[in-house]
PDB file of C-alpha atoms in Angstrom:
ATOM      1  CA  UNK A  20      94.619  75.764 139.799  1.00 78.00           C
ATOM      2  CA  UNK A  21      93.024  78.288 137.491  1.00 87.00           C
ATOM      3  CA  UNK A  22      91.914  81.871 137.896  1.00 93.00           C
ATOM      4  CA  UNK A  23      88.411  82.674 136.722  1.00 95.00           C
ATOM      5  CA  UNK A  24      86.801  85.967 135.753  1.00 96.00           C
ATOM      6  CA  UNK A  25      83.118  86.295 134.929  1.00 97.00           C
ATOM      7  CA  UNK A  26      81.734  88.838 132.506  1.00 97.00           C
ATOM      8  CA  UNK A  27      78.566  89.579 130.585  1.00 97.00           C
ATOM      9  CA  UNK A  28      76.237  90.412 133.433  1.00 96.00           C
ATOM     10  CA  UNK A  29      74.158  93.500 133.862  1.00 96.00           C
ATOM     11  CA  UNK A  30      70.613  94.788 133.939  1.00 97.00           C
ATOM     12  CA  UNK A  31      68.038  93.296 131.610  1.00 98.00           C
ATOM     13  CA  UNK A  32      64.294  93.153 131.255  1.00 98.00           C
ATOM     14  CA  UNK A  33      62.189  90.127 132.054  1.00 98.00           C
ATOM     15  CA  UNK A  34      62.046  87.826 129.070  1.00 97.00           C
ATOM     16  CA  UNK A  35      65.410  88.957 127.780  1.00 97.00           C
ATOM     17  CA  UNK A  36      68.534  86.850 127.371  1.00 97.00           C
ATOM     18  CA  UNK A  37      72.134  87.088 128.499  1.00 97.00           C
ATOM     19  CA  UNK A  38      75.254  85.099 127.910  1.00 98.00           C
ATOM     20  CA  UNK A  39      77.708  85.025 130.749  1.00 98.00           C
ATOM     21  CA  UNK A  40      81.342  84.240 130.126  1.00 98.00           C
ATOM     22  CA  UNK A  41      83.988  82.916 132.445  1.00 96.00           C
ATOM     23  CA  UNK A  42      87.533  83.353 131.224  1.00 95.00           C
ATOM     24  CA  UNK A  43      90.265  81.238 132.744  1.00 90.00           C
ATOM     25  CA  UNK A  44      93.791  82.537 133.030  1.00 90.00           C
ATOM     26  CA  UNK A  45      95.096  79.044 133.479  1.00 77.00           C
ATOM     27  CA  UNK A  46      94.248  76.137 131.270  1.00 75.00           C
ATOM     28  CA  UNK A  47      91.114  74.263 132.267  1.00 74.00           C
ATOM     29  CA  UNK A  48      92.417  71.062 130.780  1.00 77.00           C
ATOM     30  CA  UNK A  49      90.834  68.141 132.646  1.00 85.00           C
ATOM     31  CA  UNK A  50      88.641  70.455 134.730  1.00 91.00           C
ATOM     32  CA  UNK A  51      84.946  70.126 135.198  1.00 94.00           C
ATOM     33  CA  UNK A  52      83.339  73.548 135.292  1.00 95.00           C
ATOM     34  CA  UNK A  53      80.089  74.841 136.686  1.00 97.00           C
ATOM     35  CA  UNK A  54      77.882  77.832 137.281  1.00 98.00           C
ATOM     36  CA  UNK A  55      76.326  78.761 140.600  1.00 98.00           C
ATOM     37  CA  UNK A  56      74.320  81.725 141.757  1.00 98.00           C
ATOM     38  CA  UNK A  57      73.536  83.271 145.086  1.00 98.00           C
ATOM     39  CA  UNK A  58      71.073  85.768 146.442  1.00 97.00           C
ATOM     40  CA  UNK A  59      71.878  87.453 149.761  1.00 92.00           C
ATOM     41  CA  UNK A  60      70.269  85.556 152.598  1.00 94.00           C
ATOM     42  CA  UNK A  61      69.723  82.442 150.509  1.00 95.00           C
ATOM     43  CA  UNK A  62      71.683  79.298 149.842  1.00 93.00           C
ATOM     44  CA  UNK A  63      74.134  79.152 146.992  1.00 95.00           C
ATOM     45  CA  UNK A  64      72.341  77.485 144.125  1.00 96.00           C
ATOM     46  CA  UNK A  65      73.829  75.088 141.621  1.00 97.00           C
ATOM     47  CA  UNK A  66      72.873  75.833 138.037  1.00 97.00           C
ATOM     48  CA  UNK A  67      74.748  73.494 135.753  1.00 97.00           C
ATOM     49  CA  UNK A  68      78.033  71.672 135.267  1.00 96.00           C
ATOM     50  CA  UNK A  69      79.902  70.547 132.187  1.00 95.00           C
ATOM     51  CA  UNK A  70      82.310  67.656 132.433  1.00 92.00           C
ATOM     52  CA  UNK A  71      85.717  67.552 130.826  1.00 88.00           C
ATOM     53  CA  UNK A  72      85.789  63.840 130.218  1.00 86.00           C
ATOM     54  CA  UNK A  73      82.831  63.629 127.869  1.00 87.00           C
ATOM     55  CA  UNK A  74      81.375  67.121 127.664  1.00 90.00           C
ATOM     56  CA  UNK A  75      78.134  65.996 129.252  1.00 93.00           C
ATOM     57  CA  UNK A  76      76.133  68.562 131.136  1.00 95.00           C
ATOM     58  CA  UNK A  77      73.865  68.374 134.138  1.00 94.00           C
ATOM     59  CA  UNK A  78      71.320  70.926 135.159  1.00 93.00           C
ATOM     60  CA  UNK A  79      69.876  73.783 133.244  1.00 81.00           C
ATOM     61  CA  UNK A  80      66.545  74.325 131.581  1.00 82.00           C
ATOM     62  CA  UNK A  81      66.231  77.900 130.468  1.00 90.00           C
ATOM     63  CA  UNK A  82      69.999  78.053 130.951  1.00 96.00           C
ATOM     64  CA  UNK A  83      72.573  76.243 128.843  1.00 97.00           C
ATOM     65  CA  UNK A  84      76.165  75.676 129.873  1.00 97.00           C
ATOM     66  CA  UNK A  85      78.916  75.268 127.318  1.00 96.00           C
ATOM     67  CA  UNK A  86      82.656  75.659 127.005  1.00 93.00           C
ATOM     68  CA  UNK A  87      85.105  76.681 124.337  1.00 91.00           C
ATOM     69  CA  UNK A  88      88.289  74.833 125.088  1.00 85.00           C
ATOM     70  CA  UNK A  89      90.304  76.724 122.492  1.00 87.00           C
ATOM     71  CA  UNK A  90      89.292  80.026 124.075  1.00 89.00           C
ATOM     72  CA  UNK A  91      89.564  78.590 127.571  1.00 89.00           C
ATOM     73  CA  UNK A  92      86.170  80.047 128.341  1.00 93.00           C
ATOM     74  CA  UNK A  93      82.995  78.817 129.986  1.00 96.00           C
ATOM     75  CA  UNK A  94      79.597  80.163 128.993  1.00 97.00           C
ATOM     76  CA  UNK A  95      76.119  80.286 130.398  1.00 98.00           C
ATOM     77  CA  UNK A  96      73.347  81.144 127.986  1.00 98.00           C
ATOM     78  CA  UNK A  97      70.372  82.439 129.924  1.00 97.00           C
ATOM     79  CA  UNK A  98      67.042  82.766 128.166  1.00 96.00           C
ATOM     80  CA  UNK A  99      63.633  84.003 129.235  1.00 96.00           C
ATOM     81  CA  UNK A 100      65.070  85.668 132.278  1.00 97.00           C
ATOM     82  CA  UNK A 101      62.770  86.377 135.185  1.00 97.00           C
ATOM     83  CA  UNK A 102      63.122  88.733 138.144  1.00 98.00           C
ATOM     84  CA  UNK A 103      63.789  85.755 140.400  1.00 96.00           C
ATOM     85  CA  UNK A 104      66.928  85.073 138.372  1.00 97.00           C
ATOM     86  CA  UNK A 105      68.463  88.185 139.879  1.00 98.00           C
ATOM     87  CA  UNK A 106      71.592  87.079 141.708  1.00 98.00           C
ATOM     88  CA  UNK A 107      75.347  87.073 141.702  1.00 98.00           C
ATOM     89  CA  UNK A 108      76.537  84.424 139.302  1.00 98.00           C
ATOM     90  CA  UNK A 109      79.752  82.513 139.861  1.00 98.00           C
ATOM     91  CA  UNK A 110      81.757  80.145 137.755  1.00 97.00           C
ATOM     92  CA  UNK A 111      83.710  77.386 139.393  1.00 97.00           C
ATOM     93  CA  UNK A 112      86.225  74.759 138.386  1.00 95.00           C
ATOM     94  CA  UNK A 113      87.132  71.372 139.744  1.00 94.00           C
ATOM     95  CA  UNK A 114      89.868  68.986 138.755  1.00 90.00           C
ATOM     96  CA  UNK A 115      88.062  66.095 137.146  1.00 78.00           C
ATOM     97  CA  UNK A 116      87.211  63.156 139.313  1.00 80.00           C
ATOM     98  CA  UNK A 117      84.432  61.874 141.457  1.00 83.00           C
ATOM     99  CA  UNK A 118      82.831  64.678 143.389  1.00 87.00           C
ATOM    100  CA  UNK A 119      79.452  66.105 144.208  1.00 91.00           C
ATOM    101  CA  UNK A 120      78.979  68.573 141.405  1.00 92.00           C
ATOM    102  CA  UNK A 121      76.091  70.317 143.124  1.00 94.00           C
ATOM    103  CA  UNK A 122      78.167  70.971 146.238  1.00 94.00           C
ATOM    104  CA  UNK A 123      80.046  74.226 145.958  1.00 95.00           C
ATOM    105  CA  UNK A 124      82.564  73.327 148.631  1.00 94.00           C
ATOM    106  CA  UNK A 125      83.900  70.570 146.404  1.00 95.00           C
ATOM    107  CA  UNK A 126      85.157  72.999 143.781  1.00 95.00           C
ATOM    108  CA  UNK A 127      88.757  74.136 143.671  1.00 93.00           C
ATOM    109  CA  UNK A 128      88.531  77.565 142.069  1.00 95.00           C
ATOM    110  CA  UNK A 129      85.948  80.321 141.922  1.00 96.00           C
ATOM    111  CA  UNK A 130      85.458  83.555 140.098  1.00 97.00           C
ATOM    112  CA  UNK A 131      84.623  86.777 141.898  1.00 97.00           C
ATOM    113  CA  UNK A 132      81.035  86.678 140.708  1.00 97.00           C
ATOM    114  CA  UNK A 133      79.031  88.977 138.494  1.00 98.00           C
ATOM    115  CA  UNK A 134      75.692  90.628 139.089  1.00 98.00           C
ATOM    116  CA  UNK A 135      72.686  89.832 136.957  1.00 98.00           C
ATOM    117  CA  UNK A 136      69.621  91.942 137.595  1.00 98.00           C
ATOM    118  CA  UNK A 137      66.324  91.272 135.870  1.00 98.00           C
ATOM    119  CA  UNK A 138      63.695  93.962 136.085  1.00 97.00           C
ATOM    120  CA  UNK A 139      59.993  93.362 135.699  1.00 92.00           C
TER     121      UNK A 139
END
């Protein structure tokens, strides 16, 4: 089990970029980690996952997931932000193994979430 804290959110203009960080208080050794986002009244949306075993990523397009194992930190680089990207962004962790990486309920640990607001 790890504790996760997101940071780096805030208010930006459309077309701008942000890099979110997710710091883990416990080691994320052998954990797959992911980013999700959620808008009130809508389903939680999977963004991307990065695997521990090989570092491969799934998901993303304008967004790029990465991790710094030495810093025990997960990142999400968000480029060309649009107003529809406005949401609360969450990082999540899952002990490596077979699981449905797009299914939030399969993850073991979650951060509190951080607001990203993109103005037009």
